[in-house]
């Protein structure tokens, strides 16, 4: 009986991790990672970060008490476990179907799977250190890295990258644009870690990462530089021939999401950083990150070494 069950499980795992499903899993992993980032932000802005002050249990129990903060925090852990499962299946599928010419894809998939596994103990460290801002920031930056890697994998698997353009200046421009986007989102995270939502309002104060006004000052200037680079990228998309058909829609998606981000940012500042406006800001920022990375990969695909 046990032997039969064992082989049934093996057969089910074999079907689950077939390489033919890799493209579908890349889409599912990207959606899952996006939801996970937003759910983590929800934990912070609702002051639920220490709703379960221990880890992996919640107040010494496998099931959280029926209180608001504990339910929010523990629900995020359950969601994270599902995300880990999706990304590990993605990595196994990529490993099983790896070919010599597809090693970059395999490494991207393995980084997504391994990174999500690393998020679990890092999340535990964040809780056990009382939401130490360095631990929280590390947790968030790893989440951003996973979103970037999952986006690159999705774009590479679904084809449609640029026909190699002749313009030698395009790749440096794309690198500068992508770097500015990452710096803008990272500086925005610093603002959030320095703001009025520390993640918990328990008796013990939660330290902030930096001074809110100084963090906001530099974030705004990085954002202005990014907007200037958007203009240059739009000019490049209109001038360079041989680009993938999705380059123009992606460029305008970046423009639209950036405009929405500016409106939300100004709105949340003028309304004294209400928790739901901060959550909207994080959700839109994550979508913007995906659009930026997708556009960069489309305009400057990886160089294939043969």
mmCIF file of C-alpha atoms in Angstrom:
data_model
loop_
_atom_site.group_PDB
_atom_site.id
_atom_site.type_symbol
_atom_site.label_atom_id
_atom_site.label_comp_id
_atom_site.label_asym_id
_atom_site.label_seq_id
_atom_site.Cartn_x
_atom_site.Cartn_y
_atom_site.Cartn_z
ATOM 1 C CA UNK A 1 0.000 0.000 0.000
ATOM 2 C CA UNK A 2 2.701 2.488 0.989
ATOM 3 C CA UNK A 3 4.734 1.565 -2.082
ATOM 4 C CA UNK A 4 1.722 2.240 -4.320
ATOM 5 C CA UNK A 5 1.142 5.608 -2.678
ATOM 6 C CA UNK A 6 4.826 6.454 -3.084
ATOM 7 C CA UNK A 7 4.776 5.734 -6.821
ATOM 8 C CA UNK A 8 1.514 7.643 -7.232
ATOM 9 C CA UNK A 9 3.140 10.671 -5.607
ATOM 10 C CA UNK A 10 6.188 10.326 -7.855
ATOM 11 C CA UNK A 11 3.956 10.131 -10.919
ATOM 12 C CA UNK A 12 2.030 13.207 -9.788
ATOM 13 C CA UNK A 13 5.268 15.136 -9.197
ATOM 14 C CA UNK A 14 6.532 14.066 -12.610
ATOM 15 C CA UNK A 15 3.427 15.487 -14.274
ATOM 16 C CA UNK A 16 3.514 18.613 -12.133
ATOM 17 C CA UNK A 17 7.104 19.503 -13.022
ATOM 18 C CA UNK A 18 7.114 18.707 -16.729
ATOM 19 C CA UNK A 19 9.333 21.126 -18.685
ATOM 20 C CA UNK A 20 6.470 21.748 -21.137
ATOM 21 C CA UNK A 21 4.690 23.677 -18.383
ATOM 22 C CA UNK A 22 7.610 26.020 -17.713
ATOM 23 C CA UNK A 23 6.161 28.987 -19.637
ATOM 24 C CA UNK A 24 2.853 28.713 -17.779
ATOM 25 C CA UNK A 25 4.637 28.394 -14.445
ATOM 26 C CA UNK A 26 6.684 31.516 -15.193
ATOM 27 C CA UNK A 27 3.470 33.529 -15.519
ATOM 28 C CA UNK A 28 1.989 31.997 -12.361
ATOM 29 C CA UNK A 29 5.202 32.648 -10.404
ATOM 30 C CA UNK A 30 5.277 36.300 -11.488
ATOM 31 C CA UNK A 31 1.654 36.818 -10.421
ATOM 32 C CA UNK A 32 2.293 34.997 -7.128
ATOM 33 C CA UNK A 33 5.361 37.092 -6.339
ATOM 34 C CA UNK A 34 3.457 40.294 -7.096
ATOM 35 C CA UNK A 35 0.649 39.292 -4.741
ATOM 36 C CA UNK A 36 3.203 38.350 -2.095
ATOM 37 C CA UNK A 37 4.865 41.781 -2.219
ATOM 38 C CA UNK A 38 1.487 43.495 -1.852
ATOM 39 C CA UNK A 39 0.451 41.208 1.009
ATOM 40 C CA UNK A 40 3.730 41.937 2.785
ATOM 41 C CA UNK A 41 3.039 45.654 2.408
ATOM 42 C CA UNK A 42 -0.434 45.085 3.848
ATOM 43 C CA UNK A 43 1.136 43.502 6.927
ATOM 44 C CA UNK A 44 3.328 46.564 7.434
ATOM 45 C CA UNK A 45 0.785 49.332 6.849
ATOM 46 C CA UNK A 46 -1.800 47.657 9.095
ATOM 47 C CA UNK A 47 0.777 47.394 11.920
ATOM 48 C CA UNK A 48 0.492 43.593 11.860
ATOM 49 C CA UNK A 49 4.211 42.835 11.597
ATOM 50 C CA UNK A 50 4.349 41.495 15.150
ATOM 51 C CA UNK A 51 0.850 40.078 15.165
ATOM 52 C CA UNK A 52 2.680 36.765 15.509
ATOM 53 C CA UNK A 53 5.754 37.654 17.595
ATOM 54 C CA UNK A 54 7.321 34.210 17.188
ATOM 55 C CA UNK A 55 8.156 32.090 14.163
ATOM 56 C CA UNK A 56 7.151 29.750 12.591
ATOM 57 C CA UNK A 57 4.319 29.388 15.121
ATOM 58 C CA UNK A 58 1.988 32.197 16.122
ATOM 59 C CA UNK A 59 2.067 32.906 19.858
ATOM 60 C CA UNK A 60 3.157 29.338 20.427
ATOM 61 C CA UNK A 61 0.265 27.880 18.432
ATOM 62 C CA UNK A 62 0.074 26.355 14.947
ATOM 63 C CA UNK A 63 -3.123 28.330 14.340
ATOM 64 C CA UNK A 64 -3.242 32.064 15.092
ATOM 65 C CA UNK A 65 -5.700 33.507 17.616
ATOM 66 C CA UNK A 66 -8.739 35.143 16.065
ATOM 67 C CA UNK A 67 -7.414 38.690 16.400
ATOM 68 C CA UNK A 68 -6.905 41.127 13.531
ATOM 69 C CA UNK A 69 -3.129 41.579 13.515
ATOM 70 C CA UNK A 70 -2.377 37.891 14.105
ATOM 71 C CA UNK A 71 -4.704 36.806 11.298
ATOM 72 C CA UNK A 72 -3.192 39.312 8.861
ATOM 73 C CA UNK A 73 0.384 38.293 9.683
ATOM 74 C CA UNK A 74 -0.271 34.544 9.647
ATOM 75 C CA UNK A 75 -2.287 34.778 6.403
ATOM 76 C CA UNK A 76 0.749 36.366 4.797
ATOM 77 C CA UNK A 77 2.857 33.420 5.937
ATOM 78 C CA UNK A 78 0.382 30.954 4.417
ATOM 79 C CA UNK A 79 0.388 32.904 1.154
ATOM 80 C CA UNK A 80 4.191 32.945 1.202
ATOM 81 C CA UNK A 81 4.231 29.144 1.586
ATOM 82 C CA UNK A 82 2.093 28.849 -1.553
ATOM 83 C CA UNK A 83 4.438 31.208 -3.409
ATOM 84 C CA UNK A 84 7.424 29.099 -2.359
ATOM 85 C CA UNK A 85 5.678 25.992 -3.695
ATOM 86 C CA UNK A 86 4.954 27.618 -7.062
ATOM 87 C CA UNK A 87 8.502 28.913 -7.467
ATOM 88 C CA UNK A 88 10.126 25.628 -6.442
ATOM 89 C CA UNK A 89 8.001 23.768 -9.010
ATOM 90 C CA UNK A 90 9.109 26.378 -11.558
ATOM 91 C CA UNK A 91 12.767 25.767 -10.716
ATOM 92 C CA UNK A 92 12.429 21.985 -10.926
ATOM 93 C CA UNK A 93 10.659 22.226 -14.290
ATOM 94 C CA UNK A 94 13.445 24.439 -15.622
ATOM 95 C CA UNK A 95 16.125 22.098 -14.285
ATOM 96 C CA UNK A 96 14.482 19.052 -15.872
ATOM 97 C CA UNK A 97 14.220 20.724 -19.253
ATOM 98 C CA UNK A 98 17.588 22.463 -19.213
ATOM 99 C CA UNK A 99 19.606 22.395 -22.411
ATOM 100 C CA UNK A 100 23.046 23.756 -23.058
ATOM 101 C CA UNK A 101 21.701 26.775 -24.939
ATOM 102 C CA UNK A 102 19.074 27.499 -22.254
ATOM 103 C CA UNK A 103 21.305 27.669 -19.212
ATOM 104 C CA UNK A 104 20.519 31.368 -18.537
ATOM 105 C CA UNK A 105 16.823 30.471 -18.337
ATOM 106 C CA UNK A 106 17.584 27.643 -15.958
ATOM 107 C CA UNK A 107 19.650 29.891 -13.715
ATOM 108 C CA UNK A 108 16.882 32.491 -13.645
ATOM 109 C CA UNK A 109 14.334 29.866 -12.657
ATOM 110 C CA UNK A 110 16.649 28.393 -10.028
ATOM 111 C CA UNK A 111 17.293 31.871 -8.586
ATOM 112 C CA UNK A 112 13.544 32.437 -8.280
ATOM 113 C CA UNK A 113 13.049 29.092 -6.565
ATOM 114 C CA UNK A 114 16.064 29.447 -4.284
ATOM 115 C CA UNK A 115 15.267 33.068 -3.466
ATOM 116 C CA UNK A 116 11.730 32.283 -2.359
ATOM 117 C CA UNK A 117 13.082 29.530 -0.110
ATOM 118 C CA UNK A 118 15.489 32.063 1.419
ATOM 119 C CA UNK A 119 12.604 34.437 2.111
ATOM 120 C CA UNK A 120 11.158 32.078 4.729
ATOM 121 C CA UNK A 121 14.062 32.187 7.243
ATOM 122 C CA UNK A 122 14.655 35.855 6.429
ATOM 123 C CA UNK A 123 11.037 36.557 7.310
ATOM 124 C CA UNK A 124 11.526 34.669 10.559
ATOM 125 C CA UNK A 125 14.622 36.744 11.364
ATOM 126 C CA UNK A 126 12.634 39.905 10.660
ATOM 127 C CA UNK A 127 9.980 38.914 13.192
ATOM 128 C CA UNK A 128 12.380 37.582 15.826
ATOM 129 C CA UNK A 129 14.461 40.787 15.713
ATOM 130 C CA UNK A 130 11.374 42.883 16.404
ATOM 131 C CA UNK A 131 11.154 44.275 12.845
ATOM 132 C CA UNK A 132 14.716 45.496 12.755
ATOM 133 C CA UNK A 133 14.756 47.951 9.807
ATOM 134 C CA UNK A 134 17.831 46.345 8.232
ATOM 135 C CA UNK A 135 16.142 42.932 8.331
ATOM 136 C CA UNK A 136 12.910 44.367 6.953
ATOM 137 C CA UNK A 137 14.741 46.149 4.152
ATOM 138 C CA UNK A 138 16.679 42.985 3.285
ATOM 139 C CA UNK A 139 13.410 41.048 3.176
ATOM 140 C CA UNK A 140 11.886 43.609 0.825
ATOM 141 C CA UNK A 141 14.927 43.946 -1.452
ATOM 142 C CA UNK A 142 15.040 40.173 -1.911
ATOM 143 C CA UNK A 143 11.349 40.313 -2.847
ATOM 144 C CA UNK A 144 12.150 42.950 -5.486
ATOM 145 C CA UNK A 145 15.023 40.834 -6.824
ATOM 146 C CA UNK A 146 12.653 37.872 -7.183
ATOM 147 C CA UNK A 147 10.124 39.998 -9.084
ATOM 148 C CA UNK A 148 12.905 41.169 -11.414
ATOM 149 C CA UNK A 149 14.170 37.617 -12.010
ATOM 150 C CA UNK A 150 10.651 36.265 -12.585
ATOM 151 C CA UNK A 151 9.919 39.059 -15.073
ATOM 152 C CA UNK A 152 13.121 38.375 -17.013
ATOM 153 C CA UNK A 153 12.268 34.680 -17.120
ATOM 154 C CA UNK A 154 8.734 35.360 -18.326
ATOM 155 C CA UNK A 155 9.908 37.691 -21.113
ATOM 156 C CA UNK A 156 12.619 35.276 -22.262
ATOM 157 C CA UNK A 157 10.263 32.288 -22.315
ATOM 158 C CA UNK A 158 7.491 34.069 -24.196
ATOM 159 C CA UNK A 159 9.735 35.361 -26.964
ATOM 160 C CA UNK A 160 9.191 38.559 -28.857
ATOM 161 C CA UNK A 161 12.438 40.249 -27.858
ATOM 162 C CA UNK A 162 13.961 42.816 -30.150
ATOM 163 C CA UNK A 163 15.539 42.029 -33.451
ATOM 164 C CA UNK A 164 19.097 43.106 -32.722
ATOM 165 C CA UNK A 165 19.102 46.887 -33.349
ATOM 166 C CA UNK A 166 22.106 48.554 -34.959
ATOM 167 C CA UNK A 167 22.079 51.552 -32.581
ATOM 168 C CA UNK A 168 25.104 51.058 -30.291
ATOM 169 C CA UNK A 169 23.753 53.581 -27.775
ATOM 170 C CA UNK A 170 20.520 51.694 -27.039
ATOM 171 C CA UNK A 171 21.880 49.146 -24.572
ATOM 172 C CA UNK A 172 23.692 51.742 -22.361
ATOM 173 C CA UNK A 173 20.490 53.825 -22.343
ATOM 174 C CA UNK A 174 18.444 50.801 -21.324
ATOM 175 C CA UNK A 175 20.914 49.951 -18.553
ATOM 176 C CA UNK A 176 20.776 53.532 -17.240
ATOM 177 C CA UNK A 177 16.968 53.526 -17.436
ATOM 178 C CA UNK A 178 16.603 50.192 -15.646
ATOM 179 C CA UNK A 179 19.134 51.171 -12.980
ATOM 180 C CA UNK A 180 17.318 54.446 -12.349
ATOM 181 C CA UNK A 181 14.039 52.573 -12.029
ATOM 182 C CA UNK A 182 15.489 50.158 -9.486
ATOM 183 C CA UNK A 183 17.083 53.025 -7.563
ATOM 184 C CA UNK A 184 13.781 54.905 -7.536
ATOM 185 C CA UNK A 185 11.874 51.926 -6.164
ATOM 186 C CA UNK A 186 14.584 51.181 -3.603
ATOM 187 C CA UNK A 187 14.613 54.785 -2.406
ATOM 188 C CA UNK A 188 10.833 54.619 -2.201
ATOM 189 C CA UNK A 189 11.165 51.555 0.018
ATOM 190 C CA UNK A 190 13.553 53.530 2.240
ATOM 191 C CA UNK A 191 10.863 56.207 2.561
ATOM 192 C CA UNK A 192 8.315 53.574 3.578
ATOM 193 C CA UNK A 193 10.733 52.079 6.126
ATOM 194 C CA UNK A 194 11.307 55.566 7.532
ATOM 195 C CA UNK A 195 7.672 56.652 7.591
ATOM 196 C CA UNK A 196 4.667 56.549 9.863
ATOM 197 C CA UNK A 197 3.993 52.830 9.341
ATOM 198 C CA UNK A 198 6.734 50.928 11.199
ATOM 199 C CA UNK A 199 4.879 47.611 10.992
ATOM 200 C CA UNK A 200 3.768 47.425 14.609
ATOM 201 C CA UNK A 201 2.559 49.709 17.373
ATOM 202 C CA UNK A 202 3.218 47.403 20.313
ATOM 203 C CA UNK A 203 4.625 48.662 23.600
ATOM 204 C CA UNK A 204 8.200 48.377 22.317
ATOM 205 C CA UNK A 205 8.900 51.060 19.666
ATOM 206 C CA UNK A 206 9.963 49.807 16.235
ATOM 207 C CA UNK A 207 13.016 51.713 14.940
ATOM 208 C CA UNK A 208 12.824 53.467 11.564
ATOM 209 C CA UNK A 209 15.427 53.054 8.853
ATOM 210 C CA UNK A 210 16.099 56.785 8.353
ATOM 211 C CA UNK A 211 14.637 60.255 8.732
ATOM 212 C CA UNK A 212 11.394 60.544 6.740
ATOM 213 C CA UNK A 213 12.001 64.034 5.331
ATOM 214 C CA UNK A 214 15.560 63.286 4.213
ATOM 215 C CA UNK A 215 14.511 59.981 2.646
ATOM 216 C CA UNK A 216 11.656 61.698 0.804
ATOM 217 C CA UNK A 217 13.969 64.493 -0.398
ATOM 218 C CA UNK A 218 16.311 62.063 -2.152
ATOM 219 C CA UNK A 219 13.510 59.814 -3.404
ATOM 220 C CA UNK A 220 11.851 62.709 -5.224
ATOM 221 C CA UNK A 221 15.102 63.646 -6.957
ATOM 222 C CA UNK A 222 15.742 60.090 -8.078
ATOM 223 C CA UNK A 223 12.177 59.972 -9.399
ATOM 224 C CA UNK A 224 12.722 63.157 -11.435
ATOM 225 C CA UNK A 225 15.850 61.662 -13.006
ATOM 226 C CA UNK A 226 13.873 58.531 -13.857
ATOM 227 C CA UNK A 227 11.150 60.588 -15.569
ATOM 228 C CA UNK A 228 13.808 62.283 -17.712
ATOM 229 C CA UNK A 229 15.117 58.876 -18.758
ATOM 230 C CA UNK A 230 11.581 57.777 -19.656
ATOM 231 C CA UNK A 231 11.529 60.585 -22.211
ATOM 232 C CA UNK A 232 14.802 59.397 -23.719
ATOM 233 C CA UNK A 233 13.547 55.813 -23.892
ATOM 234 C CA UNK A 234 10.346 56.924 -25.632
ATOM 235 C CA UNK A 235 12.484 58.787 -28.167
ATOM 236 C CA UNK A 236 14.580 55.671 -28.691
ATOM 237 C CA UNK A 237 11.515 53.474 -29.192
ATOM 238 C CA UNK A 238 10.203 55.885 -31.822
ATOM 239 C CA UNK A 239 13.528 56.085 -33.681
ATOM 240 C CA UNK A 240 15.035 52.607 -33.596
ATOM 241 C CA UNK A 241 13.832 50.078 -36.150
ATOM 242 C CA UNK A 242 13.622 46.342 -35.652
ATOM 243 C CA UNK A 243 12.165 46.410 -32.132
ATOM 244 C CA UNK A 244 9.710 43.809 -30.902
ATOM 245 C CA UNK A 245 6.048 44.658 -31.388
ATOM 246 C CA UNK A 246 5.448 44.794 -27.650
ATOM 247 C CA UNK A 247 8.109 47.473 -27.077
ATOM 248 C CA UNK A 248 5.698 50.362 -27.725
ATOM 249 C CA UNK A 249 2.870 49.049 -25.474
ATOM 250 C CA UNK A 250 5.389 48.355 -22.709
ATOM 251 C CA UNK A 251 6.867 51.849 -23.034
ATOM 252 C CA UNK A 252 3.447 53.440 -22.675
ATOM 253 C CA UNK A 253 2.642 51.105 -19.784
ATOM 254 C CA UNK A 254 5.716 52.483 -18.008
ATOM 255 C CA UNK A 255 4.544 56.026 -18.751
ATOM 256 C CA UNK A 256 1.030 55.336 -17.474
ATOM 257 C CA UNK A 257 2.124 53.541 -14.312
ATOM 258 C CA UNK A 258 4.668 56.273 -13.584
ATOM 259 C CA UNK A 259 1.964 58.919 -13.908
ATOM 260 C CA UNK A 260 -0.292 56.952 -11.554
ATOM 261 C CA UNK A 261 2.610 56.540 -9.131
ATOM 262 C CA UNK A 262 3.227 60.286 -9.066
ATOM 263 C CA UNK A 263 -0.451 61.004 -8.402
ATOM 264 C CA UNK A 264 -0.671 58.430 -5.611
ATOM 265 C CA UNK A 265 2.597 59.644 -4.097
ATOM 266 C CA UNK A 266 1.437 63.247 -3.971
ATOM 267 C CA UNK A 267 -1.976 62.175 -2.690
ATOM 268 C CA UNK A 268 -0.603 60.036 0.127
ATOM 269 C CA UNK A 269 1.768 62.796 1.233
ATOM 270 C CA UNK A 270 -1.006 65.408 1.321
ATOM 271 C CA UNK A 271 -3.340 63.057 3.229
ATOM 272 C CA UNK A 272 -0.674 62.308 5.869
ATOM 273 C CA UNK A 273 0.292 58.824 4.645
ATOM 274 C CA UNK A 274 -2.931 56.960 5.326
ATOM 275 C CA UNK A 275 -2.301 53.231 5.327
ATOM 276 C CA UNK A 276 -4.404 52.392 2.284
ATOM 277 C CA UNK A 277 -2.756 55.081 0.150
ATOM 278 C CA UNK A 278 0.666 53.682 1.068
ATOM 279 C CA UNK A 279 -0.574 50.210 0.111
ATOM 280 C CA UNK A 280 -1.755 51.500 -3.272
ATOM 281 C CA UNK A 281 1.625 53.166 -3.761
ATOM 282 C CA UNK A 282 3.479 49.890 -3.117
ATOM 283 C CA UNK A 283 1.118 47.874 -5.339
ATOM 284 C CA UNK A 284 1.499 50.274 -8.251
ATOM 285 C CA UNK A 285 5.275 50.516 -7.708
ATOM 286 C CA UNK A 286 5.589 46.746 -8.009
ATOM 287 C CA UNK A 287 3.567 46.760 -11.233
ATOM 288 C CA UNK A 288 5.807 49.573 -12.481
ATOM 289 C CA UNK A 289 8.891 47.499 -11.668
ATOM 290 C CA UNK A 290 7.549 44.624 -13.758
ATOM 291 C CA UNK A 291 6.859 46.965 -16.680
ATOM 292 C CA UNK A 292 10.323 48.546 -16.438
ATOM 293 C CA UNK A 293 12.113 45.199 -16.423
ATOM 294 C CA UNK A 294 9.955 43.834 -19.235
ATOM 295 C CA UNK A 295 10.673 46.907 -21.374
ATOM 296 C CA UNK A 296 14.410 46.761 -20.688
ATOM 297 C CA UNK A 297 14.569 43.067 -21.590
ATOM 298 C CA UNK A 298 12.569 43.686 -24.758
ATOM 299 C CA UNK A 299 14.780 46.563 -25.892
ATOM 300 C CA UNK A 300 18.062 44.889 -24.904
ATOM 301 C CA UNK A 301 17.724 41.103 -25.015
ATOM 302 C CA UNK A 302 20.534 38.932 -23.672
ATOM 303 C CA UNK A 303 23.422 38.181 -25.955
ATOM 304 C CA UNK A 304 23.404 34.517 -26.917
ATOM 305 C CA UNK A 305 26.860 32.946 -26.895
ATOM 306 C CA UNK A 306 27.242 30.114 -29.388
#
